[in-house]
Amino acid sequence: MNQQEEGGGTVAEGYREYTLMHKDIPVLTLTLDQATGSISAIGDMINAEHLPLGIAVHKGVVDRAALNDWWIGRSIPASRAGLQSALDSLNISAPQKLLEKCLGLSLSDPYWIRPTGESLLWQDVNFFDNPFSEDVGEILFGGNAAGREISLMSPDNTSDGWLRKKWVVRNGKRYLVKGGSGAIRQEPYNEVIASRIMERLGIPHVNYTLEQHNGMPCSVCEDFISPDTEYVSAWYVMHTMQKPNHVSLYNHYVQCAESLGIKNMETYLAQQITLDYLITNEDRHQGNFGVIRNANTLELLGAAPIFDSGSSLWFTLPTPQIRANARVACKPFKGEHSEQLRLVHDFDWLDTSALSHIGDIAMEVFAGSDFVDGARAGAIARALDERAVLLKEHIRAHVPAVDDAAKDIQHNVAYSGNERCGARDQER
């Protein structure tokens, strides 16, 4: 087998050694298979305390499968709209191979890989402080790569989610631009409606605005992660402790958060579950909610603001089928919104008078849309108002569930890594 020198060691041809870095702190050494982009071997552990949260260590040995899942989970998912065409344009065989091209850097956390033998510093390469290429993002949005040199040093290589999206820099700030799907392209409008509803209800959230990109509606949000913080999805929070079979997903998540020193998680979850009930969110999976950690001290700071609420408001239903009691998918704890709402034990945080005429928000956002016509906008607004009435009726007759694992969602189907907006989409 051919060998090649890599820093001070020797590795097989087709493999390359790196150090996993947490800002400027070396965490461990690893070897990447350059054919697949996956981690083929883990070398020396240098600083276990700075491992990504939720990665298991058994008797001092990192679970390579878990770390590899975390690593591959940073890549663009295969379900991304237009991905194959973009990969063909870039002459890249698989999205996970793009990770190495940008050193695994993202706008969701300060993890990256440093080639063995090189002396790169976080301040020299991170996307929070340094300019980055927008080439990949433009291509993912259908731009043409022919006849020009493309830079792959981009946070778009590590953006999750199935909708087209790209990171841009405006006035020194990082923003995520995200498109919609199908003929109606409703998701960007939904993001804005959801953020305005949360503003009215006093729920901490990421703010979304609307803009056009090549004639198509897009939502835009600022990265809520900074160079000194990182997003950790609920998926990895729940992997910090073993879940007993008799403990529900909801209770397990709360217990994990409490063990990490996070306070008031149940209030945060009450707000999230209530919002998702109101807007019939179909895709609150374990990747698009979570917590924020201080990247320097490793202190858990609290729940992340709510983001990524576009898969909602009956977006997959034909207009005649839009109604308050239409059955839609539910995540992350239960398979039914009404059952999940029963997990909320306290509505004292909610001023129910703010729910009055909440459908007006939808009408305002949809006004003048070339994609969502007046009939559909009206149907959504009416259903949203009716949903608010159902919510108020539930609160008046509130009987909290005695939660157990019996009705837990069994498979978090949409989860393919971490969706974040500055978080891993946040998708980020």
mmCIF file of N, CA and C in Angstrom, residues 128-251:
data_model
loop_
_atom_site.group_PDB
_atom_site.id
_atom_site.type_symbol
_atom_site.label_atom_id
_atom_site.label_comp_id
_atom_site.label_asym_id
_atom_site.label_seq_id
_atom_site.Cartn_x
_atom_site.Cartn_y
_atom_site.Cartn_z
ATOM 1 N N PHE A 128 -16.773 33.615 11.388
ATOM 2 C CA PHE A 128 -17.414 34.697 12.128
ATOM 3 C C PHE A 128 -16.693 36.020 11.912
ATOM 4 N N ASP A 129 -15.361 35.946 11.797
ATOM 5 C CA ASP A 129 -14.549 37.154 11.714
ATOM 6 C C ASP A 129 -13.899 37.363 10.349
ATOM 7 N N ASN A 130 -13.821 36.316 9.549
ATOM 8 C CA ASN A 130 -13.132 36.397 8.268
ATOM 9 C C ASN A 130 -14.113 36.310 7.106
ATOM 10 N N PRO A 131 -13.768 36.919 5.978
ATOM 11 C CA PRO A 131 -14.634 36.789 4.795
ATOM 12 C C PRO A 131 -14.656 35.343 4.313
ATOM 13 N N PHE A 132 -15.716 34.971 3.634
ATOM 14 C CA PHE A 132 -15.800 33.623 3.083
ATOM 15 C C PHE A 132 -16.431 33.681 1.690
ATOM 16 N N SER A 133 -16.232 32.620 0.958
ATOM 17 C CA SER A 133 -16.767 32.543 -0.401
ATOM 18 C C SER A 133 -18.277 32.329 -0.373
ATOM 19 N N GLU A 134 -18.992 33.006 -1.262
ATOM 20 C CA GLU A 134 -20.426 32.783 -1.431
ATOM 21 C C GLU A 134 -20.705 31.955 -2.680
ATOM 22 N N ASP A 135 -19.637 31.395 -3.276
ATOM 23 C CA ASP A 135 -19.791 30.629 -4.514
ATOM 24 C C ASP A 135 -20.687 29.417 -4.321
ATOM 25 N N VAL A 136 -20.442 28.643 -3.266
ATOM 26 C CA VAL A 136 -21.209 27.421 -3.048
ATOM 27 C C VAL A 136 -22.684 27.749 -2.832
ATOM 28 N N GLY A 137 -22.950 28.783 -2.043
ATOM 29 C CA GLY A 137 -24.329 29.190 -1.793
ATOM 30 C C GLY A 137 -25.045 29.581 -3.065
ATOM 31 N N GLU A 138 -24.364 30.326 -3.933
ATOM 32 C CA GLU A 138 -24.976 30.731 -5.194
ATOM 33 C C GLU A 138 -25.282 29.519 -6.069
ATOM 34 N N ILE A 139 -24.360 28.558 -6.090
ATOM 35 C CA ILE A 139 -24.577 27.355 -6.895
ATOM 36 C C ILE A 139 -25.723 26.530 -6.330
ATOM 37 N N LEU A 140 -25.812 26.442 -5.005
ATOM 38 C CA LEU A 140 -26.912 25.714 -4.383
ATOM 39 C C LEU A 140 -28.249 26.373 -4.669
ATOM 40 N N PHE A 141 -28.226 27.671 -4.956
ATOM 41 C CA PHE A 141 -29.441 28.385 -5.335
ATOM 42 C C PHE A 141 -29.664 28.365 -6.848
ATOM 43 N N GLY A 142 -28.877 27.543 -7.547
ATOM 44 C CA GLY A 142 -29.088 27.394 -8.985
ATOM 45 C C GLY A 142 -28.173 28.227 -9.844
ATOM 46 N N GLY A 143 -27.180 28.896 -9.236
ATOM 47 C CA GLY A 143 -26.245 29.694 -10.019
ATOM 48 C C GLY A 143 -25.348 28.830 -10.886
ATOM 49 N N ASN A 144 -24.741 29.447 -11.892
ATOM 50 C CA ASN A 144 -23.917 28.728 -12.866
ATOM 51 C C ASN A 144 -22.450 28.830 -12.485
ATOM 52 N N ALA A 145 -21.772 27.672 -12.403
ATOM 53 C CA ALA A 145 -20.357 27.653 -12.033
ATOM 54 C C ALA A 145 -19.438 27.600 -13.245
ATOM 55 N N ALA A 146 -20.021 27.476 -14.430
ATOM 56 C CA ALA A 146 -19.210 27.275 -15.632
ATOM 57 C C ALA A 146 -18.308 28.469 -15.909
ATOM 58 N N GLY A 147 -17.058 28.159 -16.256
ATOM 59 C CA GLY A 147 -16.130 29.172 -16.740
ATOM 60 C C GLY A 147 -15.541 30.080 -15.689
ATOM 61 N N ARG A 148 -15.689 29.749 -14.424
ATOM 62 C CA ARG A 148 -15.079 30.599 -13.403
ATOM 63 C C ARG A 148 -14.488 29.754 -12.284
ATOM 64 N N GLU A 149 -13.508 30.330 -11.603
ATOM 65 C CA GLU A 149 -12.859 29.621 -10.507
ATOM 66 C C GLU A 149 -13.735 29.699 -9.259
ATOM 67 N N ILE A 150 -13.950 28.549 -8.645
ATOM 68 C CA ILE A 150 -14.841 28.460 -7.495
ATOM 69 C C ILE A 150 -14.032 28.244 -6.219
ATOM 70 N N SER A 151 -14.353 29.016 -5.174
ATOM 71 C CA SER A 151 -13.744 28.799 -3.871
ATOM 72 C C SER A 151 -14.703 27.985 -3.013
ATOM 73 N N LEU A 152 -14.191 26.944 -2.373
ATOM 74 C CA LEU A 152 -15.005 26.083 -1.524
ATOM 75 C C LEU A 152 -14.833 26.396 -0.038
ATOM 76 N N MET A 153 -14.165 27.498 0.260
ATOM 77 C CA MET A 153 -13.997 27.912 1.656
ATOM 78 C C MET A 153 -15.257 28.658 2.083
ATOM 79 N N SER A 154 -16.274 27.886 2.491
ATOM 80 C CA SER A 154 -17.589 28.464 2.694
ATOM 81 C C SER A 154 -18.355 27.770 3.810
ATOM 82 N N PRO A 155 -19.116 28.527 4.627
ATOM 83 C CA PRO A 155 -19.968 27.901 5.639
ATOM 84 C C PRO A 155 -21.169 27.191 5.021
ATOM 85 N N ASP A 156 -21.410 27.416 3.731
ATOM 86 C CA ASP A 156 -22.505 26.707 3.063
ATOM 87 C C ASP A 156 -22.221 25.218 2.959
ATOM 88 N N ASN A 157 -20.955 24.832 3.081
ATOM 89 C CA ASN A 157 -20.595 23.402 3.076
ATOM 90 C C ASN A 157 -21.091 22.698 4.328
ATOM 91 N N THR A 158 -21.375 23.461 5.383
ATOM 92 C CA THR A 158 -21.795 22.874 6.657
ATOM 93 C C THR A 158 -23.178 23.363 7.068
ATOM 94 N N SER A 159 -24.017 23.699 6.096
ATOM 95 C CA SER A 159 -25.387 24.111 6.419
ATOM 96 C C SER A 159 -26.310 22.927 6.227
ATOM 97 N N ASP A 160 -27.204 22.722 7.182
ATOM 98 C CA ASP A 160 -28.077 21.557 7.155
ATOM 99 C C ASP A 160 -29.451 21.919 6.611
ATOM 100 N N GLY A 161 -30.323 20.921 6.508
ATOM 101 C CA GLY A 161 -31.693 21.156 6.070
ATOM 102 C C GLY A 161 -31.887 20.868 4.598
ATOM 103 N N TRP A 162 -33.141 20.652 4.198
ATOM 104 C CA TRP A 162 -33.429 20.242 2.828
ATOM 105 C C TRP A 162 -33.767 21.394 1.894
ATOM 106 N N LEU A 163 -34.055 22.581 2.452
ATOM 107 C CA LEU A 163 -34.357 23.732 1.603
ATOM 108 C C LEU A 163 -33.075 24.411 1.142
ATOM 109 N N ARG A 164 -33.138 25.033 -0.029
ATOM 110 C CA ARG A 164 -31.992 25.802 -0.514
ATOM 111 C C ARG A 164 -31.693 26.929 0.476
ATOM 112 N N LYS A 165 -30.395 27.137 0.731
ATOM 113 C CA LYS A 165 -30.008 28.209 1.640
ATOM 114 C C LYS A 165 -28.567 28.614 1.390
ATOM 115 N N LYS A 166 -28.220 29.797 1.863
ATOM 116 C CA LYS A 166 -26.844 30.275 1.732
ATOM 117 C C LYS A 166 -26.579 31.305 2.817
ATOM 118 N N TRP A 167 -25.316 31.401 3.203
ATOM 119 C CA TRP A 167 -24.872 32.417 4.161
ATOM 120 C C TRP A 167 -24.334 33.618 3.403
ATOM 121 N N VAL A 168 -24.651 34.809 3.902
ATOM 122 C CA VAL A 168 -24.147 36.047 3.306
ATOM 123 C C VAL A 168 -23.663 36.960 4.425
ATOM 124 N N VAL A 169 -22.791 37.899 4.068
ATOM 125 C CA VAL A 169 -22.300 38.908 5.017
ATOM 126 C C VAL A 169 -22.869 40.257 4.605
ATOM 127 N N ARG A 170 -23.524 40.915 5.563
ATOM 128 C CA ARG A 170 -24.080 42.250 5.308
ATOM 129 C C ARG A 170 -23.725 43.150 6.486
ATOM 130 N N ASN A 171 -23.025 44.219 6.186
ATOM 131 C CA ASN A 171 -22.601 45.165 7.231
ATOM 132 C C ASN A 171 -21.890 44.449 8.371
ATOM 133 N N GLY A 172 -21.058 43.481 8.012
ATOM 134 C CA GLY A 172 -20.245 42.774 8.993
ATOM 135 C C GLY A 172 -20.972 41.679 9.747
ATOM 136 N N LYS A 173 -22.281 41.498 9.495
ATOM 137 C CA LYS A 173 -23.056 40.474 10.178
ATOM 138 C C LYS A 173 -23.348 39.305 9.244
ATOM 139 N N ARG A 174 -23.509 38.115 9.834
ATOM 140 C CA ARG A 174 -23.767 36.902 9.060
ATOM 141 C C ARG A 174 -25.266 36.614 9.054
ATOM 142 N N TYR A 175 -25.813 36.416 7.850
ATOM 143 C CA TYR A 175 -27.241 36.141 7.706
ATOM 144 C C TYR A 175 -27.440 34.864 6.897
ATOM 145 N N LEU A 176 -28.485 34.131 7.252
ATOM 146 C CA LEU A 176 -28.865 32.943 6.505
ATOM 147 C C LEU A 176 -30.062 33.285 5.626
ATOM 148 N N VAL A 177 -29.914 33.024 4.330
ATOM 149 C CA VAL A 177 -30.984 33.233 3.359
ATOM 150 C C VAL A 177 -31.523 31.865 2.981
ATOM 151 N N LYS A 178 -32.827 31.666 3.119
ATOM 152 C CA LYS A 178 -33.404 30.332 2.907
ATOM 153 C C LYS A 178 -34.630 30.425 2.009
ATOM 154 N N GLY A 179 -34.707 29.514 1.028
ATOM 155 C CA GLY A 179 -35.808 29.527 0.082
ATOM 156 C C GLY A 179 -36.983 28.684 0.534
ATOM 157 N N GLY A 180 -37.915 28.473 -0.394
ATOM 158 C CA GLY A 180 -39.097 27.666 -0.137
ATOM 159 C C GLY A 180 -39.162 26.488 -1.080
ATOM 160 N N SER A 181 -40.259 25.748 -1.019
ATOM 161 C CA SER A 181 -40.391 24.550 -1.850
ATOM 162 C C SER A 181 -41.694 24.578 -2.638
ATOM 163 N N GLY A 182 -41.724 23.786 -3.702
ATOM 164 C CA GLY A 182 -42.936 23.645 -4.492
ATOM 165 C C GLY A 182 -43.313 24.921 -5.215
ATOM 166 N N ALA A 183 -44.539 24.930 -5.748
ATOM 167 C CA ALA A 183 -44.998 26.081 -6.512
ATOM 168 C C ALA A 183 -45.355 27.260 -5.616
ATOM 169 N N ILE A 184 -45.784 26.969 -4.374
ATOM 170 C CA ILE A 184 -46.277 28.033 -3.494
ATOM 171 C C ILE A 184 -45.161 28.707 -2.706
ATOM 172 N N ARG A 185 -44.055 27.973 -2.452
ATOM 173 C CA ARG A 185 -42.912 28.543 -1.722
ATOM 174 C C ARG A 185 -43.353 29.180 -0.398
ATOM 175 N N GLN A 186 -44.142 28.449 0.374
ATOM 176 C CA GLN A 186 -44.764 29.054 1.551
ATOM 177 C C GLN A 186 -43.839 29.165 2.753
ATOM 178 N N GLU A 187 -42.808 28.323 2.831
ATOM 179 C CA GLU A 187 -41.988 28.269 4.045
ATOM 180 C C GLU A 187 -41.377 29.615 4.457
ATOM 181 N N PRO A 188 -40.835 30.419 3.538
ATOM 182 C CA PRO A 188 -40.281 31.706 3.985
ATOM 183 C C PRO A 188 -41.324 32.612 4.638
ATOM 184 N N TYR A 189 -42.540 32.632 4.084
ATOM 185 C CA TYR A 189 -43.614 33.421 4.690
ATOM 186 C C TYR A 189 -43.926 32.891 6.093
ATOM 187 N N ASN A 190 -43.955 31.559 6.217
ATOM 188 C CA ASN A 190 -44.255 30.953 7.516
ATOM 189 C C ASN A 190 -43.241 31.349 8.571
ATOM 190 N N GLU A 191 -41.966 31.415 8.175
ATOM 191 C CA GLU A 191 -40.923 31.817 9.128
ATOM 192 C C GLU A 191 -41.212 33.213 9.687
ATOM 193 N N VAL A 192 -41.611 34.106 8.797
ATOM 194 C CA VAL A 192 -41.876 35.490 9.219
ATOM 195 C C VAL A 192 -43.125 35.538 10.090
ATOM 196 N N ILE A 193 -44.168 34.803 9.692
ATOM 197 C CA ILE A 193 -45.397 34.770 10.491
ATOM 198 C C ILE A 193 -45.107 34.227 11.894
ATOM 199 N N ALA A 194 -44.369 33.115 11.944
ATOM 200 C CA ALA A 194 -44.046 32.510 13.245
ATOM 201 C C ALA A 194 -43.260 33.479 14.115
ATOM 202 N N SER A 195 -42.283 34.191 13.544
ATOM 203 C CA SER A 195 -41.478 35.102 14.367
ATOM 204 C C SER A 195 -42.322 36.276 14.855
ATOM 205 N N ARG A 196 -43.285 36.739 14.046
ATOM 206 C CA ARG A 196 -44.159 37.836 14.490
ATOM 207 C C ARG A 196 -45.131 37.357 15.567
ATOM 208 N N ILE A 197 -45.605 36.120 15.448
ATOM 209 C CA ILE A 197 -46.461 35.557 16.499
ATOM 210 C C ILE A 197 -45.687 35.461 17.803
ATOM 211 N N MET A 198 -44.447 34.988 17.737
ATOM 212 C CA MET A 198 -43.637 34.865 18.951
ATOM 213 C C MET A 198 -43.334 36.228 19.561
ATOM 214 N N GLU A 199 -43.134 37.222 18.703
ATOM 215 C CA GLU A 199 -42.920 38.582 19.224
ATOM 216 C C GLU A 199 -44.154 39.037 20.002
ATOM 217 N N ARG A 200 -45.343 38.765 19.461
ATOM 218 C CA ARG A 200 -46.577 39.161 20.131
ATOM 219 C C ARG A 200 -46.766 38.407 21.440
ATOM 220 N N LEU A 201 -46.389 37.134 21.469
ATOM 221 C CA LEU A 201 -46.608 36.311 22.662
ATOM 222 C C LEU A 201 -45.462 36.378 23.664
ATOM 223 N N GLY A 202 -44.406 37.113 23.344
ATOM 224 C CA GLY A 202 -43.295 37.263 24.272
ATOM 225 C C GLY A 202 -42.410 36.035 24.369
ATOM 226 N N ILE A 203 -42.260 35.309 23.261
ATOM 227 C CA ILE A 203 -41.439 34.095 23.234
ATOM 228 C C ILE A 203 -40.078 34.422 22.620
ATOM 229 N N PRO A 204 -38.965 34.124 23.294
ATOM 230 C CA PRO A 204 -37.632 34.372 22.715
ATOM 231 C C PRO A 204 -37.477 33.631 21.393
ATOM 232 N N HIS A 205 -37.028 34.337 20.364
ATOM 233 C CA HIS A 205 -36.988 33.728 19.034
ATOM 234 C C HIS A 205 -35.974 34.430 18.147
ATOM 235 N N VAL A 206 -35.680 33.790 17.039
ATOM 236 C CA VAL A 206 -34.877 34.393 15.983
ATOM 237 C C VAL A 206 -35.828 35.160 15.069
ATOM 238 N N ASN A 207 -35.473 36.387 14.734
ATOM 239 C CA ASN A 207 -36.333 37.209 13.891
ATOM 240 C C ASN A 207 -36.069 36.934 12.411
ATOM 241 N N TYR A 208 -37.148 36.765 11.647
ATOM 242 C CA TYR A 208 -37.047 36.517 10.204
ATOM 243 C C TYR A 208 -37.706 37.646 9.429
ATOM 244 N N THR A 209 -37.111 37.982 8.289
ATOM 245 C CA THR A 209 -37.709 38.935 7.359
ATOM 246 C C THR A 209 -37.796 38.283 5.989
ATOM 247 N N LEU A 210 -38.544 38.912 5.101
ATOM 248 C CA LEU A 210 -38.727 38.393 3.742
ATOM 249 C C LEU A 210 -37.943 39.211 2.738
ATOM 250 N N GLU A 211 -37.420 38.530 1.724
ATOM 251 C CA GLU A 211 -36.852 39.230 0.585
ATOM 252 C C GLU A 211 -36.950 38.325 -0.639
ATOM 253 N N GLN A 212 -36.673 38.884 -1.793
ATOM 254 C CA GLN A 212 -36.722 38.120 -3.040
ATOM 255 C C GLN A 212 -35.316 37.766 -3.490
ATOM 256 N N HIS A 213 -35.167 36.555 -4.031
ATOM 257 C CA HIS A 213 -33.894 36.140 -4.614
ATOM 258 C C HIS A 213 -34.210 35.501 -5.958
ATOM 259 N N ASN A 214 -33.772 36.160 -7.031
ATOM 260 C CA ASN A 214 -34.096 35.705 -8.388
ATOM 261 C C ASN A 214 -35.610 35.510 -8.567
ATOM 262 N N GLY A 215 -36.365 36.453 -7.986
ATOM 263 C CA GLY A 215 -37.806 36.411 -8.130
ATOM 264 C C GLY A 215 -38.518 35.463 -7.190
ATOM 265 N N MET A 216 -37.786 34.768 -6.347
ATOM 266 C CA MET A 216 -38.376 33.807 -5.424
ATOM 267 C C MET A 216 -38.326 34.327 -3.991
ATOM 268 N N PRO A 217 -39.372 34.041 -3.176
ATOM 269 C CA PRO A 217 -39.350 34.506 -1.795
ATOM 270 C C PRO A 217 -38.333 33.740 -0.957
ATOM 271 N N CYS A 218 -37.663 34.445 -0.079
ATOM 272 C CA CYS A 218 -36.695 33.831 0.838
ATOM 273 C C CYS A 218 -36.884 34.447 2.220
ATOM 274 N N SER A 219 -36.600 33.664 3.244
ATOM 275 C CA SER A 219 -36.538 34.213 4.592
ATOM 276 C C SER A 219 -35.089 34.532 4.906
ATOM 277 N N VAL A 220 -34.895 35.527 5.744
ATOM 278 C CA VAL A 220 -33.546 35.957 6.114
ATOM 279 C C VAL A 220 -33.491 36.106 7.632
ATOM 280 N N CYS A 221 -32.461 35.525 8.261
ATOM 281 C CA CYS A 221 -32.284 35.704 9.704
ATOM 282 C C CYS A 221 -30.805 35.857 10.015
ATOM 283 N N GLU A 222 -30.533 36.615 11.060
ATOM 284 C CA GLU A 222 -29.150 36.808 11.496
ATOM 285 C C GLU A 222 -28.709 35.617 12.334
ATOM 286 N N ASP A 223 -27.461 35.243 12.191
ATOM 287 C CA ASP A 223 -26.886 34.170 12.988
ATOM 288 C C ASP A 223 -26.989 34.519 14.473
ATOM 289 N N PHE A 224 -27.570 33.612 15.260
ATOM 290 C CA PHE A 224 -27.670 33.899 16.692
ATOM 291 C C PHE A 224 -26.488 33.336 17.471
ATOM 292 N N ILE A 225 -25.540 32.734 16.772
ATOM 293 C CA ILE A 225 -24.321 32.224 17.398
ATOM 294 C C ILE A 225 -23.186 33.202 17.115
ATOM 295 N N SER A 226 -22.308 33.366 18.096
ATOM 296 C CA SER A 226 -21.176 34.286 17.984
ATOM 297 C C SER A 226 -19.875 33.491 18.051
ATOM 298 N N PRO A 227 -18.728 34.152 17.879
ATOM 299 C CA PRO A 227 -17.459 33.431 18.010
ATOM 300 C C PRO A 227 -17.240 32.820 19.398
ATOM 301 N N ASP A 228 -17.993 33.288 20.379
ATOM 302 C CA ASP A 228 -17.795 32.809 21.749
ATOM 303 C C ASP A 228 -18.907 31.888 22.246
ATOM 304 N N THR A 229 -19.822 31.519 21.354
ATOM 305 C CA THR A 229 -20.894 30.604 21.747
ATOM 306 C C THR A 229 -21.006 29.475 20.730
ATOM 307 N N GLU A 230 -21.765 28.459 21.080
ATOM 308 C CA GLU A 230 -22.021 27.371 20.139
ATOM 309 C C GLU A 230 -23.402 26.790 20.384
ATOM 310 N N TYR A 231 -23.991 26.302 19.317
ATOM 311 C CA TYR A 231 -25.306 25.677 19.391
ATOM 312 C C TYR A 231 -25.130 24.179 19.568
ATOM 313 N N VAL A 232 -25.896 23.608 20.489
ATOM 314 C CA VAL A 232 -25.908 22.157 20.694
ATOM 315 C C VAL A 232 -27.356 21.703 20.531
ATOM 316 N N SER A 233 -27.603 20.840 19.572
ATOM 317 C CA SER A 233 -28.976 20.413 19.310
ATOM 318 C C SER A 233 -29.504 19.520 20.426
ATOM 319 N N ALA A 234 -30.831 19.428 20.503
ATOM 320 C CA ALA A 234 -31.479 18.570 21.493
ATOM 321 C C ALA A 234 -31.016 17.126 21.356
ATOM 322 N N TRP A 235 -30.734 16.720 20.128
ATOM 323 C CA TRP A 235 -30.249 15.351 19.882
ATOM 324 C C TRP A 235 -29.028 15.052 20.732
ATOM 325 N N TYR A 236 -28.080 15.983 20.760
ATOM 326 C CA TYR A 236 -26.844 15.753 21.510
ATOM 327 C C TYR A 236 -27.014 16.033 22.992
ATOM 328 N N VAL A 237 -27.907 16.947 23.349
ATOM 329 C CA VAL A 237 -28.220 17.129 24.771
ATOM 330 C C VAL A 237 -28.759 15.818 25.340
ATOM 331 N N MET A 238 -29.641 15.166 24.585
ATOM 332 C CA MET A 238 -30.249 13.922 25.059
ATOM 333 C C MET A 238 -29.272 12.750 25.083
ATOM 334 N N HIS A 239 -28.113 12.935 24.441
ATOM 335 C CA HIS A 239 -27.102 11.881 24.467
ATOM 336 C C HIS A 239 -26.067 12.096 25.572
ATOM 337 N N THR A 240 -26.299 13.086 26.420
ATOM 338 C CA THR A 240 -25.372 13.269 27.553
ATOM 339 C C THR A 240 -25.690 12.313 28.690
ATOM 340 N N MET A 241 -26.881 11.692 28.652
ATOM 341 C CA MET A 241 -27.278 10.709 29.660
ATOM 342 C C MET A 241 -27.992 9.547 28.977
ATOM 343 N N GLN A 242 -27.847 8.365 29.536
ATOM 344 C CA GLN A 242 -28.580 7.204 29.047
ATOM 345 C C GLN A 242 -30.055 7.346 29.397
ATOM 346 N N LYS A 243 -30.952 7.118 28.421
ATOM 347 C CA LYS A 243 -32.384 7.228 28.695
ATOM 348 C C LYS A 243 -32.958 5.878 29.129
ATOM 349 N N PRO A 244 -33.484 5.783 30.346
ATOM 350 C CA PRO A 244 -34.174 4.547 30.754
ATOM 351 C C PRO A 244 -35.421 4.342 29.894
ATOM 352 N N ASN A 245 -35.776 3.111 29.639
ATOM 353 C CA ASN A 245 -36.911 2.809 28.765
ATOM 354 C C ASN A 245 -38.224 3.391 29.277
ATOM 355 N N HIS A 246 -38.381 3.471 30.602
ATOM 356 C CA HIS A 246 -39.655 3.922 31.145
ATOM 357 C C HIS A 246 -39.774 5.444 31.189
ATOM 358 N N VAL A 247 -38.695 6.164 30.908
ATOM 359 C CA VAL A 247 -38.715 7.631 30.960
ATOM 360 C C VAL A 247 -39.064 8.170 29.574
ATOM 361 N N SER A 248 -39.988 9.104 29.520
ATOM 362 C CA SER A 248 -40.409 9.673 28.234
ATOM 363 C C SER A 248 -39.310 10.549 27.643
ATOM 364 N N LEU A 249 -39.406 10.800 26.342
ATOM 365 C CA LEU A 249 -38.448 11.679 25.669
ATOM 366 C C LEU A 249 -38.456 13.069 26.295
ATOM 367 N N TYR A 250 -39.663 13.566 26.568
ATOM 368 C CA TYR A 250 -39.784 14.904 27.163
ATOM 369 C C TYR A 250 -39.081 14.965 28.512
ATOM 370 N N ASN A 251 -39.414 14.038 29.394
ATOM 371 C CA ASN A 251 -38.801 14.051 30.721
ATOM 372 C C ASN A 251 -37.300 13.808 30.655
#
